[in-house]
Each structure stands twice: as C-alpha cells, then as structure tokens.
GROMACS .gro file of C-alpha atoms in nm:
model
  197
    1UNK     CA    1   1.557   2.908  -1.476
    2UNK     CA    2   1.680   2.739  -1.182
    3UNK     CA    3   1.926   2.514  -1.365
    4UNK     CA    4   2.105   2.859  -1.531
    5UNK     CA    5   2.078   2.998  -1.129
    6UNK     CA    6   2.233   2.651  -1.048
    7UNK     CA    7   2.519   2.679  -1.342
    8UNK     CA    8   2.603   3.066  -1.261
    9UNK     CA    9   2.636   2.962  -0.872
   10UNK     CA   10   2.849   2.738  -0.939
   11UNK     CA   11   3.068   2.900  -1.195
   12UNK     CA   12   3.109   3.164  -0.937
   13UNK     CA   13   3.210   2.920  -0.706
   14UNK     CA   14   3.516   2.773  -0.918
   15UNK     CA   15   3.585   3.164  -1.060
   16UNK     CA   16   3.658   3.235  -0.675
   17UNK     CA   17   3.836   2.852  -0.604
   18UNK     CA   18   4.069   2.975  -0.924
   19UNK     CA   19   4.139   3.284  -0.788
   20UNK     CA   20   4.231   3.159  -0.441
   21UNK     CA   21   4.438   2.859  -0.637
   22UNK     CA   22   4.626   3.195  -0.818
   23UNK     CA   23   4.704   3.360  -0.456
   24UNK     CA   24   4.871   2.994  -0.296
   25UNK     CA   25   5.243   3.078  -0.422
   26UNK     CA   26   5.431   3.323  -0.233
   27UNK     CA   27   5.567   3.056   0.045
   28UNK     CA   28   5.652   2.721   0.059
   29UNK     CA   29   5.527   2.550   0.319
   30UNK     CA   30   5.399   2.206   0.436
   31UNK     CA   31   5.034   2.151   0.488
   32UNK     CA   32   5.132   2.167   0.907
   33UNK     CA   33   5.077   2.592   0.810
   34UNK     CA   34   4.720   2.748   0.771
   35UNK     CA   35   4.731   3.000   0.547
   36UNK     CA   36   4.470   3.250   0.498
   37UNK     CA   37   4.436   3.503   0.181
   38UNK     CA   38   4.315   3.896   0.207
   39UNK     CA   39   4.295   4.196  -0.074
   40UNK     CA   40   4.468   4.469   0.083
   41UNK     CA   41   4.337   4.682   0.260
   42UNK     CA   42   4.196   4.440   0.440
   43UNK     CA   43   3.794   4.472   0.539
   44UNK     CA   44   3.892   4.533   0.919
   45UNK     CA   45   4.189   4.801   0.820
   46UNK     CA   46   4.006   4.960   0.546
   47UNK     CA   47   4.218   5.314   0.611
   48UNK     CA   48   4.561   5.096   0.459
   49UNK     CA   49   4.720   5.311   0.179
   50UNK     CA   50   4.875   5.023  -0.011
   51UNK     CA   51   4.641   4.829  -0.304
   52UNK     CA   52   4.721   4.479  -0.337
   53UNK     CA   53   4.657   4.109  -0.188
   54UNK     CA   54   4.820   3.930   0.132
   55UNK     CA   55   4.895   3.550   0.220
   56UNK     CA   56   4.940   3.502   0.614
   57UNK     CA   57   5.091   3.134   0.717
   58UNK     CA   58   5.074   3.000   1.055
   59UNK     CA   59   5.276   2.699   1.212
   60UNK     CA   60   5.080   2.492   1.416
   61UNK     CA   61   5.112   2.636   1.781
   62UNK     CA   62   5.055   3.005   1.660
   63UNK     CA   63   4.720   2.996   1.907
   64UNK     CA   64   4.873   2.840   2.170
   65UNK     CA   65   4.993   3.073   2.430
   66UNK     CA   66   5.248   2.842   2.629
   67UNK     CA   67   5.371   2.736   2.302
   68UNK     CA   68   5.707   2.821   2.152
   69UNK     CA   69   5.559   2.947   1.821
   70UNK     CA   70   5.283   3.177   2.012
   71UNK     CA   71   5.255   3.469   1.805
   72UNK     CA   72   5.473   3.350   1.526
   73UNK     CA   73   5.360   3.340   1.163
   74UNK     CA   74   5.434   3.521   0.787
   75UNK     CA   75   5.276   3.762   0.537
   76UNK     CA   76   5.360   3.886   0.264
   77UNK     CA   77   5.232   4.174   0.118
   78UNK     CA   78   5.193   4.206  -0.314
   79UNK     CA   79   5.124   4.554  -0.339
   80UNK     CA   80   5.089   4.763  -0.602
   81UNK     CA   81   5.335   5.049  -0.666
   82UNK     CA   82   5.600   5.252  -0.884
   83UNK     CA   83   5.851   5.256  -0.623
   84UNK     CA   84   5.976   5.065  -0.356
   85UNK     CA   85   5.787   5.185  -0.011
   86UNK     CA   86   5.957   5.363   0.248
   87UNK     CA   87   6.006   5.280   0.592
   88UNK     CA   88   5.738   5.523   0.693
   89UNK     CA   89   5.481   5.349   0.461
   90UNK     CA   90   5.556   5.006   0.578
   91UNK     CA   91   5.511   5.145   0.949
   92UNK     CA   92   5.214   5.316   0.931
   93UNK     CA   93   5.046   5.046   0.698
   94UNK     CA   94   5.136   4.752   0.953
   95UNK     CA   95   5.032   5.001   1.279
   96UNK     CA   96   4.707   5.036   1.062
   97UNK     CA   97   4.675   4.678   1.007
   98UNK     CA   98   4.734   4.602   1.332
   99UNK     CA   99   4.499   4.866   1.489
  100UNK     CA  100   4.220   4.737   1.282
  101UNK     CA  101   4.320   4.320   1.323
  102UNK     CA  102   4.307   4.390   1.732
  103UNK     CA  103   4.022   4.659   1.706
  104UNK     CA  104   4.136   4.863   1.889
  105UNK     CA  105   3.910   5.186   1.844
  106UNK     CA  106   3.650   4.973   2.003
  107UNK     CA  107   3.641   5.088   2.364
  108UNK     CA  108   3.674   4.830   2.609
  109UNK     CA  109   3.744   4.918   2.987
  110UNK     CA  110   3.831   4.591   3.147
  111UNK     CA  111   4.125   4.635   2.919
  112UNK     CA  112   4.424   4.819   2.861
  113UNK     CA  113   4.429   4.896   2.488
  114UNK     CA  114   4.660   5.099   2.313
  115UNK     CA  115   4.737   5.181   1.962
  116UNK     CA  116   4.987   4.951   1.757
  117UNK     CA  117   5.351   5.115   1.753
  118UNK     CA  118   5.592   4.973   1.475
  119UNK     CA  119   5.966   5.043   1.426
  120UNK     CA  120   6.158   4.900   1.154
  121UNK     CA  121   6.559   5.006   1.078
  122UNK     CA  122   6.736   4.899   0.793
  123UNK     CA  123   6.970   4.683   0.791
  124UNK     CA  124   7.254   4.520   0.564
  125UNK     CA  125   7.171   4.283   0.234
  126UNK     CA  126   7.352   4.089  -0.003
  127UNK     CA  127   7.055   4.024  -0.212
  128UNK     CA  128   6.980   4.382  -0.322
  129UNK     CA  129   6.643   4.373  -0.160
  130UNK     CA  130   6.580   4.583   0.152
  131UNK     CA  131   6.605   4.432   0.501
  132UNK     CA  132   6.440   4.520   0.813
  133UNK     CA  133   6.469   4.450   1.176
  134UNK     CA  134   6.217   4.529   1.441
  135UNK     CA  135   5.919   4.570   1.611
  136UNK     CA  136   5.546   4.618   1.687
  137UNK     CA  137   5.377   4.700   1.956
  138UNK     CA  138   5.053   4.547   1.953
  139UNK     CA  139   4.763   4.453   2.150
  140UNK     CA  140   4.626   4.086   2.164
  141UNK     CA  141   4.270   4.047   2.165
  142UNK     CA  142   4.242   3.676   2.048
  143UNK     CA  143   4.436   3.520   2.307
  144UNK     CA  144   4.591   3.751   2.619
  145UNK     CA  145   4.394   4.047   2.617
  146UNK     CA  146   4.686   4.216   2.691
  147UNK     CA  147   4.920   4.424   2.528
  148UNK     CA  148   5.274   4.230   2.351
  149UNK     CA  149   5.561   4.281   2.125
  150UNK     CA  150   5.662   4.147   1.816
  151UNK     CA  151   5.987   4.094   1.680
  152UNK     CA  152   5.966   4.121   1.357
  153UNK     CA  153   6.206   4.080   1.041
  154UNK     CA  154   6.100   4.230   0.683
  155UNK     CA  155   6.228   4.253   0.370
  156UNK     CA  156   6.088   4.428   0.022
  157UNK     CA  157   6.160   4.327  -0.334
  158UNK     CA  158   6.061   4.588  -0.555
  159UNK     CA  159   5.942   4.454  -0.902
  160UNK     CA  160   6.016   4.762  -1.143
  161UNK     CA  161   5.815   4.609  -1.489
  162UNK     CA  162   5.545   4.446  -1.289
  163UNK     CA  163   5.528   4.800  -1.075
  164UNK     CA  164   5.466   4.611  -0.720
  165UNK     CA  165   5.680   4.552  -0.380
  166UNK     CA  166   5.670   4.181  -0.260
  167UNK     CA  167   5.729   4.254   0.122
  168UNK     CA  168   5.784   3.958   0.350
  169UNK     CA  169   5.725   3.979   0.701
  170UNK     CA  170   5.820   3.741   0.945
  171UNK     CA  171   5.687   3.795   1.326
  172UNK     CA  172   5.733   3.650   1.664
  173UNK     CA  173   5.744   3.750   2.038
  174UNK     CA  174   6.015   3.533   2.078
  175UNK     CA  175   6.397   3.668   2.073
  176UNK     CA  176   6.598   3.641   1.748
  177UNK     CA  177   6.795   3.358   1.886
  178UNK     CA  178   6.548   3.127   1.966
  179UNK     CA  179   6.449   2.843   1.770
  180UNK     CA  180   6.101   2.933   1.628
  181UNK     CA  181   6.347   3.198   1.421
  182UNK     CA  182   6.493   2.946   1.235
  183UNK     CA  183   6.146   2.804   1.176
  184UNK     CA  184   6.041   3.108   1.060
  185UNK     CA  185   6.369   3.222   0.829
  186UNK     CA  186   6.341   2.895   0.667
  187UNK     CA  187   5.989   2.902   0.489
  188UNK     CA  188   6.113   3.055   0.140
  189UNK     CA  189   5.958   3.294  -0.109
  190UNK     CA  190   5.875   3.072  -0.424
  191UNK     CA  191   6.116   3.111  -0.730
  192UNK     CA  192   6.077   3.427  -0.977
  193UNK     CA  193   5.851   3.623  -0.718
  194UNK     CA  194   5.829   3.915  -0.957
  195UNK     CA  195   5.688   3.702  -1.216
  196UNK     CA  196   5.394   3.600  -1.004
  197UNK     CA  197   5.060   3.739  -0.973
   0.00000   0.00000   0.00000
C-alpha cells in the first residue's frame, strides 16, 4: 500500500512538473527573469471574466524600489475566446486583477487604498495585431504602501482556429523613454504563438 501511495505521489508530482514545463514558452528570456505561472482567474482575482493561464517575468530589480526596473515586468495572458477582447474587457479584467493582487477590499486605515483604474487607447500596428498604450492606477502593497502608476504597453493576437487571444503586457512606472523600455520591448513572444498551448 504505501509503495502504490509512494508511486501515485510521485506521478502527480511529474504530471504537475509537465504541465508547468508546457506553460514555459510564451517569452524568451534569460534565467536573470523569475517567472511565475497562474490559471486565470487567478485564486486572489477570482471575479476575472476571461478562462485561461498567465506567465509573469520579472528582471532582476523588479523588488527593488530605488531601482530602475522597480515595478517593471511582463504577462501574458492565453485566454480562451471566439473573438478578440475589447478594450473594455482588457480594462476591467486587469483593474480586477489588480484589485485582487494589491487586496484592496481589505480595509486598512494607516493606508490610502483605492481601487485599480486602467486606461488603454489603441494605437497604430503593422503587424495586424492590436496595440495598446497606457495605464493603471494601482496601489502597492508589497513594497510602498502607497498608491503608483503604471505605464503600460499591450498588444492582443487573436488566434481564430485555436479560439484564444495571446495578450502581452508590458508594465513599468518608468516613462516610455527610459531605458528599462527597451529592456522590456525586447523580451519576444516565442515563434508560432498561436500554435502553442
């Protein structure tokens, strides 16, 4: 009995180490980046309306607050859909996610927290895909304790046969111009992105 208890833990252990292996291909990055892996919606924004699985990179000085790259990381978002989401959906989903990352219903009154406020405008592509600047307003509870804005930069593929949006989002409360953005714009979507997952 205990060797079958043994053998089942343990191919539960590599059935979740192959799924996790599956989820490690929508960026390239070196092994500087964490990366972290949730199913959407996530366990601390369960009221999400999108279905489908996240990978969140961070360079190294993403927890540093005097750093350049404070703030600054990736996700992408593999959701499940017939059609492309709209603007609306993509704000109210990351103002969701937000709300529930910084926990904000929790009342706290040393602080001043308010609820996440996202804006995203569309903006010209040569790939086809959809492009988005702009911004979130968010509080930070793991580092400040005070309210911040992001910049942010988006942009959704829609996969028609595989019915899913691959939306990248790229964040930082740094301006466009400085350099952490060209960190950021450089870490790539892998090849064939529809084709994955």
């Amino acid at each position: 009995m205990r060797i079958m208890l043994l053998f089942l833990c343990l191919a539960c252990s590599a059935l979740i180490s192959a799924q996790e292996y599956e989820r490690e291909h929508f960026l390239k990055t070196d092994t500087t980046w964490t990366k972290e892996y949730f199913d959407l919606p996530t366990g601390f924004a369960q009221d999400m309306t999108v279905r489908g699985i996240e990978e969140a990179i961070f360079p190294p000085g993403w927890g540093k607050v005097e750093h350049a790259e404070f703030w600054s990381y990736i996700f992408v978002w593999a959701v499940n859909t017939t059609e492309p989401l709209t603007e609306h959906d993509l704000e109210m989903n990351l103002e969701l996610y937000f709300d529930g990352l910084m926990d904000v219903k929790q009342k706290d009154s040393t602080v001043n927290k308010l609820p996440s406020t996202a804006l995203l405008v569309p903006t010209e592509s040569a790939t086809g895909n959809t492009v988005y600047t702009g911004k979130i307003r968010v509080f930070d509870r793991f580092r400040t304790q005070k309210m911040m804005t992001l910049n942010l930069k988006a942009e959704q593929q829609f996969c028609p046969a595989q019915e899913k949006s691959i939306i990248v989002f790229r964040f930082s409360p740094a301006t466009f111009d400085k350099a952490v953005w060209k960190k950021l714009n450089a870490i790539p979507l892998r090849e064939a992105i529809c084709d994955l997952n």
